[in-house]
Coordinates of C-alpha atoms in Angstrom, one line a residue:
M10 CA 0.0 0.0 0.0
V11 CA 1.3 3.4 -0.9
L12 CA 1.4 5.8 2.1
T13 CA -0.6 8.9 1.2
L14 CA -1.3 12.0 3.1
E15 CA -4.9 10.8 3.7
L16 CA -3.7 7.6 5.3
V17 CA -1.4 9.6 7.6
F18 CA -4.3 11.7 8.7
I19 CA -6.4 8.6 9.3
G20 CA -3.5 7.0 11.3
I21 CA -3.0 10.1 13.5
A22 CA -6.8 10.4 14.1
V23 CA -7.0 6.7 15.1
L24 CA -4.1 7.0 17.5
F25 CA -5.7 10.1 19.1
L26 CA -9.1 8.3 19.4
I27 CA -7.6 5.2 20.9
S28 CA -5.6 7.3 23.4
I29 CA -8.7 9.3 24.5
I30 CA -10.9 6.2 24.8
A31 CA -8.2 4.3 26.7
N32 CA -7.7 7.3 29.0
K33 CA -11.4 7.1 30.0
F34 CA -11.0 3.5 31.1
S35 CA -7.6 4.3 32.7
E36 CA -9.4 6.7 35.1
R37 CA -11.8 4.0 36.2
L38 CA -8.9 1.6 36.7
G39 CA -6.8 4.1 38.5
V40 CA -4.0 3.9 35.9
P41 CA -2.2 7.2 35.0
A42 CA -2.9 8.5 31.5
L43 CA 0.8 8.8 30.6
L44 CA 1.1 5.0 30.9
I45 CA -1.8 4.5 28.5
F46 CA -0.4 6.9 26.0
L47 CA 3.1 5.3 26.2
I48 CA 1.7 1.8 25.6
V49 CA -0.4 3.0 22.7
G50 CA 2.7 4.6 21.2
M51 CA 4.7 1.4 21.7
L52 CA 1.9 -0.7 20.1
A53 CA 1.8 1.7 17.1
G54 CA 5.6 1.6 16.7
S55 CA 7.7 -0.5 14.3
E56 CA 7.7 -3.5 16.6
G57 CA 4.0 -3.3 17.4
P58 CA 0.8 -4.0 15.4
G59 CA 0.8 -0.5 14.0
G60 CA 4.2 -0.9 12.3
I61 CA 4.9 2.9 12.2
P62 CA 8.7 3.3 11.7
F63 CA 10.1 6.0 14.0
D64 CA 13.7 6.2 15.2
D65 CA 14.5 9.9 15.3
P66 CA 15.5 11.0 18.9
T67 CA 16.1 14.6 17.7
L68 CA 12.5 14.9 16.4
A69 CA 11.2 13.2 19.6
Q70 CA 13.2 15.6 21.7
L71 CA 11.8 18.6 19.8
I72 CA 8.2 17.4 20.2
G73 CA 8.8 16.8 23.9
I74 CA 10.2 20.3 24.5
I75 CA 7.4 22.1 22.7
A76 CA 4.8 19.9 24.4
L77 CA 6.3 20.3 27.9
A78 CA 6.5 24.1 27.4
Y79 CA 2.7 24.3 26.9
I80 CA 2.0 21.8 29.7
L81 CA 4.0 23.9 32.1
F82 CA 2.3 27.1 30.9
S83 CA -1.1 25.5 31.4
G84 CA -0.2 24.3 34.9
G85 CA 1.0 27.8 35.8
L86 CA -2.2 29.4 34.3
D87 CA -4.4 27.2 36.5
T88 CA -2.4 27.6 39.7
R89 CA -3.4 30.2 42.3
W90 CA -0.6 32.2 43.8
E91 CA -2.2 32.2 47.2
E92 CA -2.0 28.4 47.2
I93 CA 1.8 28.2 46.5
Q94 CA 2.9 31.2 48.5
P95 CA 2.9 29.4 51.8
V96 CA 5.1 26.6 50.4
L97 CA 7.2 28.7 48.0
W98 CA 10.6 28.2 49.7
Q99 CA 10.1 24.6 50.4
G100 CA 9.2 24.0 46.8
I101 CA 12.3 25.9 45.6
A102 CA 14.5 24.0 47.9
L103 CA 13.1 20.6 46.8
S104 CA 13.3 21.6 43.1
T105 CA 17.0 22.5 43.4
I106 CA 18.8 20.8 46.3
G107 CA 16.4 17.9 46.3
V108 CA 17.1 17.2 42.6
V109 CA 20.9 17.3 43.1
L110 CA 20.6 14.9 46.0
T111 CA 18.4 12.5 44.0
A112 CA 20.9 12.6 41.1
V113 CA 23.9 12.0 43.3
L114 CA 22.3 9.1 45.2
L115 CA 21.0 7.3 42.1
G116 CA 24.3 8.0 40.4
A117 CA 26.2 6.4 43.2
F118 CA 23.9 3.4 43.0
A119 CA 24.4 3.1 39.3
V120 CA 28.2 3.1 39.8
L121 CA 28.3 0.7 42.7
V122 CA 25.6 -1.7 41.7
L123 CA 24.9 -1.4 38.0
G124 CA 28.6 -1.0 37.0
F125 CA 28.4 2.3 35.2
S126 CA 31.4 4.7 35.1
P127 CA 31.2 7.6 37.5
L128 CA 30.1 10.2 35.0
T129 CA 27.7 7.9 33.1
G130 CA 26.1 6.8 36.4
L131 CA 25.7 10.5 37.4
L132 CA 24.2 11.1 34.0
L133 CA 21.6 8.4 34.6
G134 CA 20.8 10.0 38.0
A135 CA 20.5 13.4 36.5
V136 CA 18.1 12.3 33.8
V137 CA 15.6 10.8 36.3
S138 CA 16.2 13.3 39.1
S139 CA 13.1 15.5 38.5
T140 CA 9.5 14.7 38.9
D141 CA 7.3 15.2 35.9
A142 CA 4.8 18.1 35.7
A143 CA 2.5 16.5 33.2
A144 CA 2.2 13.3 35.3
V145 CA 1.8 15.2 38.6
F146 CA -0.8 17.7 37.2
S147 CA -2.9 15.0 35.5
I148 CA -3.0 12.7 38.6
L149 CA -3.3 15.3 41.4
R150 CA -6.1 17.1 39.7
T151 CA -8.4 14.1 39.4
A152 CA -11.2 13.7 42.0
R153 CA -9.7 10.5 43.3
A154 CA -6.4 12.1 44.4
R155 CA -7.6 15.1 46.6
L156 CA -5.1 16.1 49.2
K157 CA -5.4 18.1 52.4
G158 CA -3.9 21.5 53.0
N159 CA -1.2 22.9 50.6
L160 CA 0.1 19.5 49.5
R161 CA -1.3 19.6 46.0
P162 CA 0.0 23.1 45.1
F163 CA 3.3 22.2 46.8
L164 CA 3.8 19.1 44.7
E165 CA 2.6 20.8 41.5
F166 CA 5.0 23.7 42.1
E167 CA 7.9 21.3 42.7
S168 CA 7.2 19.4 39.5
G169 CA 6.8 22.6 37.5
S170 CA 10.0 24.2 38.8
N171 CA 12.4 21.2 39.1
D172 CA 12.9 20.6 35.4
P173 CA 15.6 23.4 35.0
M174 CA 17.9 21.8 37.5
A175 CA 17.5 18.3 35.8
V176 CA 18.1 19.8 32.4
L177 CA 21.2 21.7 33.6
L178 CA 22.6 18.6 35.3
T179 CA 22.0 16.5 32.2
T180 CA 23.5 18.9 29.7
G181 CA 26.3 19.7 32.0
I182 CA 27.3 16.1 32.6
I183 CA 27.1 15.4 28.9
G184 CA 29.5 18.3 28.4
L185 CA 31.9 16.8 31.0
I186 CA 31.7 13.4 29.3
L187 CA 32.4 14.9 25.8
T188 CA 35.0 17.3 27.1
P189 CA 37.5 15.4 29.4
G190 CA 39.2 17.6 31.9
S191 CA 36.4 20.0 32.5
S192 CA 35.2 20.6 36.1
I193 CA 31.8 19.9 37.5
F194 CA 32.0 23.1 39.5
S195 CA 31.6 25.0 36.3
L196 CA 27.9 24.1 36.4
V197 CA 27.2 26.3 39.4
P198 CA 27.4 29.7 37.7
T199 CA 25.6 28.3 34.7
F200 CA 22.7 27.1 36.9
A201 CA 22.5 30.5 38.7
Q202 CA 22.4 32.3 35.4
Q203 CA 19.7 30.0 34.0
M204 CA 17.5 30.3 37.0
A205 CA 17.9 34.0 37.4
V206 CA 17.4 34.9 33.8
G207 CA 14.5 32.4 33.5
G208 CA 12.7 33.8 36.5
L209 CA 13.2 37.4 35.4
M210 CA 12.1 36.7 31.8
G211 CA 9.1 34.7 32.9
Y212 CA 7.9 37.5 35.3
A213 CA 8.6 40.3 32.8
L214 CA 7.0 38.6 29.8
G215 CA 4.1 37.4 31.9
K216 CA 3.4 41.0 32.9
F217 CA 3.8 42.2 29.3
T218 CA 1.4 39.5 28.1
V219 CA -1.3 40.6 30.6
W220 CA -0.9 44.2 29.5
F221 CA -0.9 43.3 25.8
I222 CA -4.0 41.1 26.1
N223 CA -6.0 43.7 28.0
R224 CA -5.2 46.5 25.5
I225 CA -5.0 45.0 22.1
K226 CA -8.9 44.7 21.9
L227 CA -9.1 42.1 19.2
E228 CA -12.4 41.9 17.3
T229 CA -12.6 38.1 17.5
E230 CA -12.5 36.3 20.8
G231 CA -11.0 33.2 19.2
L232 CA -7.8 35.1 18.4
Y233 CA -6.8 35.5 22.1
P234 CA -5.9 31.8 22.5
V235 CA -3.8 32.1 19.3
L236 CA -2.1 35.1 20.7
T237 CA -1.1 33.3 23.9
L238 CA 0.1 30.3 21.9
A239 CA 2.5 32.6 20.2
M240 CA 3.5 34.2 23.5
V241 CA 4.5 30.8 25.0
L242 CA 6.9 30.1 22.1
L243 CA 8.2 33.6 22.4
V244 CA 8.8 33.4 26.1
Y245 CA 10.6 30.0 25.8
G246 CA 12.7 31.1 22.8
L247 CA 13.7 34.5 24.0
T248 CA 14.7 33.2 27.5
T249 CA 16.7 30.3 26.0
V250 CA 18.5 32.6 23.5
I251 CA 19.8 35.0 26.2
G252 CA 21.0 32.1 28.5
G253 CA 17.9 31.5 30.7
N254 CA 15.9 28.4 31.3
G255 CA 12.8 28.4 29.1
F256 CA 10.8 25.9 31.1
I257 CA 10.9 28.0 34.3
A258 CA 10.1 31.1 32.3
V259 CA 6.9 29.7 30.7
Y260 CA 5.7 28.3 34.0
L261 CA 6.2 31.6 35.7
A262 CA 4.6 33.5 32.8
G263 CA 1.6 31.2 33.1
L264 CA 1.5 31.8 36.9
I265 CA 1.6 35.6 36.4
I266 CA -1.1 35.6 33.7
G267 CA -3.4 33.2 35.6
N268 CA -3.3 35.3 38.7
S269 CA -3.9 38.6 36.9
V270 CA -7.1 40.2 35.7
I271 CA -7.4 39.6 32.0
I272 CA -10.2 39.5 29.6
H273 CA -11.5 36.0 28.5
K274 CA -9.5 34.4 31.3
K275 CA -12.0 31.5 31.8
S276 CA -12.0 30.7 28.1
L277 CA -8.2 30.8 28.0
I278 CA -8.1 28.4 30.9
R279 CA -10.5 26.0 29.2
F280 CA -8.5 26.3 26.0
Y281 CA -5.2 25.4 27.7
D282 CA -6.8 22.5 29.6
G283 CA -7.5 21.0 26.2
I284 CA -4.0 22.0 24.9
A285 CA -2.3 20.4 27.9
W286 CA -4.1 17.1 27.2
L287 CA -3.3 17.3 23.4
M288 CA 0.4 17.9 24.2
Q289 CA 0.4 15.0 26.6
I290 CA -1.0 12.7 24.0
V291 CA 1.4 13.9 21.3
M292 CA 4.4 13.8 23.6
F293 CA 3.8 10.3 25.1
L294 CA 2.8 8.8 21.7
A295 CA 6.0 10.1 20.2
L296 CA 8.2 8.9 23.0
G297 CA 6.3 5.5 22.9
L298 CA 7.0 5.2 19.2
L299 CA 10.7 5.8 19.9
V300 CA 10.9 2.7 22.1
F301 CA 11.8 -0.7 20.8
P302 CA 10.1 -3.3 23.2
S303 CA 12.7 -5.9 22.2
Q304 CA 15.5 -3.8 23.7
L305 CA 13.7 -3.4 27.1
A306 CA 14.4 -7.0 28.0
S307 CA 18.0 -6.2 28.6
A308 CA 17.0 -3.2 30.8
F309 CA 14.6 -5.2 33.0
V310 CA 17.0 -6.1 35.9
P311 CA 19.0 -2.8 36.0
G312 CA 15.8 -0.8 35.4
L313 CA 13.9 -2.6 38.2
L314 CA 16.8 -2.2 40.7
A315 CA 17.2 1.5 39.8
A316 CA 13.5 2.1 40.1
L317 CA 13.3 0.4 43.5
F318 CA 16.3 2.4 44.8
L319 CA 14.8 5.7 43.5
I320 CA 11.4 5.1 45.0
F321 CA 12.4 3.7 48.4
I322 CA 15.7 5.3 49.1
A323 CA 16.9 8.2 46.8
R324 CA 13.6 10.2 46.8
P325 CA 12.8 9.8 50.5
V326 CA 16.3 10.6 51.6
S327 CA 16.5 13.7 49.4
V328 CA 13.1 14.9 50.6
L329 CA 13.9 14.4 54.3
L330 CA 17.3 16.2 54.1
T331 CA 16.0 19.0 52.0
L332 CA 12.9 19.8 54.2
L333 CA 14.9 19.6 57.5
P334 CA 14.7 23.4 58.0
W335 CA 10.9 23.4 57.9
K336 CA 8.6 21.9 60.5
M337 CA 6.5 19.7 58.3
P338 CA 4.7 16.8 59.8
M339 CA 6.3 13.4 59.1
N340 CA 3.2 12.0 57.3
E341 CA 3.3 15.0 54.9
K342 CA 7.0 14.4 54.2
A343 CA 6.2 10.7 53.6
L344 CA 3.5 11.6 51.1
V345 CA 5.8 14.1 49.3
S346 CA 8.4 11.4 49.2
W347 CA 5.9 9.0 47.6
V348 CA 4.7 11.4 45.0
G349 CA 7.9 11.2 43.0
L350 CA 6.2 10.6 39.7
R351 CA 8.6 10.1 36.7
G352 CA 7.1 10.7 33.3
A353 CA 7.8 12.5 30.0
V354 CA 10.7 14.8 31.3
P355 CA 13.1 11.9 32.1
I356 CA 12.3 10.3 28.8
I357 CA 12.9 13.6 27.0
L358 CA 16.2 14.1 28.9
A359 CA 17.1 10.5 28.0
T360 CA 17.1 11.6 24.3
Y361 CA 19.9 14.1 25.0
P362 CA 22.6 11.5 25.3
L363 CA 21.3 9.8 22.2
V364 CA 21.5 13.0 20.2
A365 CA 24.9 13.9 21.6
G366 CA 26.3 10.4 20.8
V367 CA 27.3 9.5 24.4
S368 CA 28.4 6.0 25.0
D369 CA 25.9 3.8 26.8
A370 CA 23.2 6.2 25.6
D371 CA 20.9 3.4 24.5
A372 CA 21.2 1.6 27.8
I373 CA 20.4 4.8 29.7
F374 CA 17.4 5.4 27.5
N375 CA 16.0 1.9 28.0
I376 CA 16.6 2.0 31.8
V377 CA 14.9 5.4 32.1
F378 CA 11.9 4.2 30.1
F379 CA 11.6 1.2 32.4
I380 CA 11.8 3.5 35.5
V381 CA 9.1 5.7 34.1
I382 CA 6.8 2.7 33.4
F383 CA 7.5 1.3 36.9
S384 CA 6.9 4.7 38.5
A385 CA 3.6 5.2 36.7
L386 CA 2.4 1.8 37.8
V387 CA 3.5 2.1 41.4
H388 CA 3.0 5.8 42.1
G389 CA 0.2 6.6 39.8
T390 CA -2.1 3.8 41.1
S391 CA -1.3 4.1 44.8
I392 CA -1.3 7.9 45.6
P393 CA -5.0 8.0 46.7
S394 CA -4.6 4.9 48.9
V395 CA -1.3 6.2 50.4
A396 CA -2.9 9.6 51.1
R397 CA -5.8 7.9 52.9
W398 CA -3.4 5.7 54.9
L399 CA -1.4 8.7 56.0
G400 CA -4.6 10.6 56.9
L401 CA -4.0 13.3 54.2
A402 CA -6.8 12.5 51.8
G403 CA -9.0 15.6 51.2
P404 CA -12.7 15.6 50.6
L405 CA -14.0 15.1 47.1
E406 CA -14.8 18.6 46.2
E407 CA -16.7 20.0 43.2
T408 CA -14.4 21.3 40.5
G409 CA -16.4 24.3 39.5
K410 CA -17.9 22.9 36.3
L411 CA -20.7 25.5 36.1
S412 CA -18.5 28.5 36.4
R413 CA -16.4 27.3 33.4
E414 CA -19.3 28.2 31.1
F415 CA -19.3 31.9 32.1
D416 CA -16.8 34.8 31.9
V417 CA -16.8 38.0 33.9
D418 CA -15.7 41.3 32.5
P419 CA -12.5 42.2 34.4
D420 CA -13.5 45.9 34.3
T421 CA -16.4 45.3 36.7
P422 CA -16.3 44.2 40.4
S423 CA -18.4 41.2 39.6
E424 CA -17.3 37.7 40.7
L425 CA -18.6 34.2 40.0
L426 CA -19.2 32.0 43.1
E427 CA -20.1 28.3 42.8
L428 CA -21.4 26.5 45.8
V429 CA -22.6 23.0 46.5
I430 CA -25.4 23.1 49.2
P431 CA -24.7 20.6 52.0
P432 CA -27.6 18.7 53.5
D433 CA -27.6 20.6 56.8
A434 CA -27.4 24.1 55.2
S435 CA -30.0 26.7 56.1
A436 CA -30.9 27.1 52.4
V437 CA -32.2 23.5 52.0
G438 CA -36.0 23.5 51.5
K439 CA -36.3 27.2 50.9
Q440 CA -37.5 28.9 47.8
V441 CA -35.0 31.2 46.0
V442 CA -37.2 34.2 46.8
D443 CA -36.9 33.4 50.6
L444 CA -33.1 33.0 50.7
G445 CA -32.4 36.7 51.6
L446 CA -29.4 37.0 49.4
P447 CA -27.5 40.3 49.5
K448 CA -28.8 43.0 47.1
G449 CA -27.0 42.7 43.8
T450 CA -26.4 38.9 44.0
L451 CA -28.0 36.7 41.4
I452 CA -28.3 33.0 40.9
I453 CA -27.5 32.7 37.2
L454 CA -27.4 28.9 37.0
M455 CA -28.5 25.9 39.1
Q456 CA -27.9 22.1 38.8
K457 CA -30.1 19.4 40.3
G458 CA -28.6 16.0 39.6
D459 CA -27.8 16.1 35.9
E460 CA -30.3 18.9 35.0
R461 CA -29.0 22.5 34.6
F462 CA -31.4 25.5 34.4
V463 CA -31.9 29.1 35.4
P464 CA -33.9 29.1 38.7
V465 CA -36.9 31.3 39.3
G466 CA -38.2 32.7 42.6
S467 CA -40.3 29.6 43.4
T468 CA -37.4 27.1 42.8
V469 CA -36.8 25.1 45.9
I470 CA -33.2 24.6 47.0
G471 CA -32.3 21.0 47.7
A472 CA -29.3 19.2 49.3
R473 CA -26.4 18.7 46.9
D474 CA -27.7 21.3 44.5
T475 CA -25.0 23.3 42.8
L476 CA -25.6 27.1 42.5
L477 CA -23.6 29.5 40.4
L478 CA -24.0 33.1 41.7
L479 CA -23.0 36.5 40.3
T480 CA -21.9 38.7 43.2
T481 CA -18.9 40.8 44.2
D482 CA -15.8 40.0 46.1
E483 CA -17.0 42.0 49.1
M484 CA -20.2 40.1 49.4
T485 CA -18.8 36.6 48.9
E486 CA -18.7 35.8 52.6
S487 CA -22.2 37.2 53.1
V488 CA -23.5 35.0 50.3
R489 CA -21.8 31.9 51.8
A490 CA -23.3 32.7 55.2
C491 CA -26.8 33.0 53.7
L492 CA -26.7 29.7 51.9
L493 CA -24.5 27.6 54.1
N494 CA -25.2 28.8 57.6
C495 CA -26.6 25.8 59.5
E496 CA -28.0 27.7 62.5
E497 CA -29.3 31.2 62.0
P498 CA -31.0 32.6 58.8
C499 CA -29.5 35.7 57.4
N500 CA -32.7 37.1 55.7
V501 CA -33.1 40.4 57.5
A502 CA -36.4 41.0 55.7
G503 CA -37.9 38.6 58.3
S504 CA -36.7 40.6 61.2
P505 CA -39.4 42.3 63.4
P506 CA -39.8 46.0 62.6
L507 CA -38.4 48.5 65.1
P508 CA -40.5 51.1 66.8
E509 CA -38.0 53.8 65.8
T510 CA -38.4 55.6 62.4
F511 CA -35.8 55.9 59.8
S512 CA -35.5 58.6 57.2
C513 CA -33.4 59.0 54.1
T514 CA -33.0 61.4 51.3
A515 CA -31.5 60.1 48.0
I516 CA -30.2 62.6 45.5
V517 CA -29.3 61.5 42.0
E518 CA -27.7 64.0 39.7
K519 CA -25.5 64.1 36.5
D520 CA -21.8 64.9 37.0
P521 CA -21.2 68.1 34.9
E522 CA -17.4 67.5 34.8
Q523 CA -17.7 64.2 32.9
V524 CA -17.9 64.0 29.1
E525 CA -20.8 62.3 27.3
P526 CA -21.8 59.7 26.2
D527 CA -20.4 57.7 29.1
Q528 CA -23.4 58.7 31.2
P529 CA -21.7 59.3 34.6
V530 CA -24.0 59.9 37.5
V531 CA -23.1 60.9 41.1
F532 CA -25.3 59.5 43.8
G533 CA -25.6 61.1 47.2
G534 CA -27.3 59.5 50.2
S535 CA -27.8 60.0 53.9
A536 CA -29.6 58.2 56.7
T537 CA -30.7 59.3 60.2
V538 CA -32.0 57.3 63.1
S539 CA -34.6 58.9 65.4
G540 CA -36.3 57.9 68.6
D541 CA -34.7 55.9 71.4
C542 CA -32.8 53.5 69.0
T543 CA -29.2 53.0 70.1
A544 CA -28.1 51.7 66.7
T545 CA -26.0 53.8 64.4
V546 CA -25.5 53.6 60.6
S547 CA -22.5 51.4 60.0
E548 CA -22.4 51.4 56.2
M549 CA -24.2 52.4 53.0
A550 CA -24.3 50.5 49.8
W551 CA -25.7 51.1 46.3
D552 CA -27.2 48.8 43.7
F553 CA -27.2 50.7 40.5
G554 CA -29.7 48.5 38.7
D555 CA -27.3 47.3 36.0
G556 CA -25.6 44.5 37.9
T557 CA -23.0 46.7 39.6
T558 CA -22.7 47.9 43.1
G559 CA -20.8 50.5 45.2
K560 CA -20.3 51.6 48.8
G561 CA -20.2 54.9 50.6
E562 CA -22.3 57.9 51.2
T563 CA -21.5 59.3 47.8
V564 CA -20.8 57.0 44.9
S565 CA -20.1 57.8 41.3
H566 CA -21.3 55.4 38.7
V567 CA -21.0 55.3 34.9
Y568 CA -23.8 53.8 32.9
A569 CA -22.8 52.1 29.6
T570 CA -26.0 52.8 27.8
A571 CA -29.0 55.1 28.1
G572 CA -32.1 53.7 29.8
T573 CA -34.1 53.5 33.0
Y574 CA -32.6 51.9 36.0
T575 CA -33.8 51.1 39.5
V576 CA -31.2 52.4 42.0
T577 CA -31.3 51.0 45.6
L578 CA -29.7 52.5 48.6
A579 CA -29.2 50.0 51.4
V580 CA -28.4 51.3 54.9
T581 CA -27.0 48.8 57.4
L582 CA -27.3 49.7 61.1
S583 CA -24.8 48.6 63.8
D584 CA -27.3 46.0 65.1
G585 CA -27.4 44.3 61.7
I586 CA -30.8 45.6 60.6
V587 CA -30.8 46.5 56.9
C588 CA -33.1 49.3 55.5
R589 CA -33.6 50.0 51.9
A590 CA -35.0 52.8 49.6
T591 CA -35.2 52.7 45.8
T592 CA -35.7 55.2 43.0
D593 CA -36.0 54.9 39.3
V594 CA -33.3 56.8 37.4
T595 CA -33.6 57.6 33.7
V596 CA -30.3 58.2 31.9
V597 CA -30.5 59.8 28.5
D598 CA -28.0 60.2 25.7
P599 CA -27.5 64.0 25.2
R600 CA -26.9 63.4 21.5
E601 CA -30.6 62.5 21.0
P602 CA -33.0 65.3 20.1
G603 CA -35.0 66.6 23.1
S604 CA -32.7 65.1 25.8
S605 CA -31.9 67.0 28.9
P606 CA -28.8 66.8 31.0
A607 CA -30.8 67.7 34.1
G608 CA -30.5 65.2 37.0
I609 CA -33.3 63.5 39.0
T610 CA -34.0 64.2 42.6
A611 CA -36.0 61.8 44.8
S612 CA -36.6 61.3 48.4
G613 CA -38.6 59.0 50.7
N614 CA -38.5 56.9 53.8
L615 CA -36.2 53.9 54.5
V616 CA -38.2 50.9 55.8
P617 CA -36.5 48.4 58.2
G618 CA -36.1 45.1 56.5
G619 CA -38.1 46.2 53.5
V620 CA -38.2 48.3 50.4
D621 CA -39.9 51.7 49.9
T622 CA -40.0 52.9 46.3
L623 CA -39.4 56.6 46.0
D624 CA -41.3 58.8 43.8
D625 CA -39.5 60.9 41.3

């Protein structure tokens, strides 16, 4: 059969479909995805049923570097800074000192037990010294591997930041092998330069990307992911050219972008979630194709011995020694020691000796491949069980599936809040209209079982229902209290009326200093308490009728379009009673014939726990 372009397309599509379907079954069996993808690649190779000839380590290395860059960027994009900040220095220590200790320990084992020369043994240790970001991200972000506290962000940060040290050790030792007489101490300044330049470039280009995305104002939303695809390659390429480490740069750039306010952030995160999976499939398939199963037989004994030593001695010792300065519980150190997943990065680094023509490069590659397979089987299938055994398994939380379907304009104070209602919450059994949510908070989507819909006022909240709310950051805790409080209801509308009277004057006027047609309006409000009431006014809040809110006695607000809006002034007293007054405000476009720039003045009484509509 003549190999045509169409047959190539069919072959690629079939490999992708097999990998995706196999991954679905791997999740049920508890087997890591990387193992499935590698096996599919091996079966599709020249010695498997697929019969695809592939023996190009240079091309496999190129595919692996590009794929790893996007996987690291995606991992940084979806990582919250507040999660890794408490474990920042521990992660940096483990990704540098820990990697060196692992490489030295395994290198010594390779020399003493496997019979390698000192530099070749150290090269084997360097190649497998780092944990793999793709493997760690894919396993720790599944529902079956929830961990308590900061363990997940700690392990993810380590896996995303320890590749530079492993790359430096691998390339440096290859240089020592190919250049006899050179000193290993020459690697120290090179490492310092790569880490410093990589960190600075990642931070600077991440900030630049945020600025660029928010100001370029592209007409088509679909171009924003394309823009970031180009930026990832630019960050990696520029950093590498000037002597920095591209991997740490793209990870930091993703971290900066993911923790900044940018337009279409949620769509970008969804896009890169798919890109990360695509890159994992491509990378592991290519690396699987590069392996010849017949050659793995000779690597079985040395690979098994090296894997056992790495898992049970080298990794635990390096973790315990590195984390000595920090008071981390022993069960947490044990779990960190166990989550030493090896994956694509060691296999990619194993192609470096092949490309450089180092002696024993084939033996190193086959041993590394066997270590990765063994690590995936042992670590990947046992992490949830080990976490439970050590008392570190976290609850199975919802992953925010509803909020992925919506995006919030970064120029507004609005926030999306997704909550799963527990059985003992105060909201269970109540209608939406009776929840007493803070003014300006809306339930925009609800899920009961497998059904998703927009609730109405008469919709009854049930246990385990998922609610997606549009609110503001300031009101997030109040919303949580309203829905999740198990003892006292928060609906102040049901509070008994006070004998004292409350009065309020609301003034709405156009700001003459602003330029049309932005429709800026200044709101002024005041509240007085009369009678024998000892309560005082603690705060005033505005709901401008277009989904935005403000606080303070005088608040300026800009309407995007002309129209009629219901403005609400909410006055909160020191005893928790909330009083409200409303008025309709008509905003006109001065460019229209007959429009008037005059403001609107309204006044009326504030009613405790209720609403009194003011007359214009």
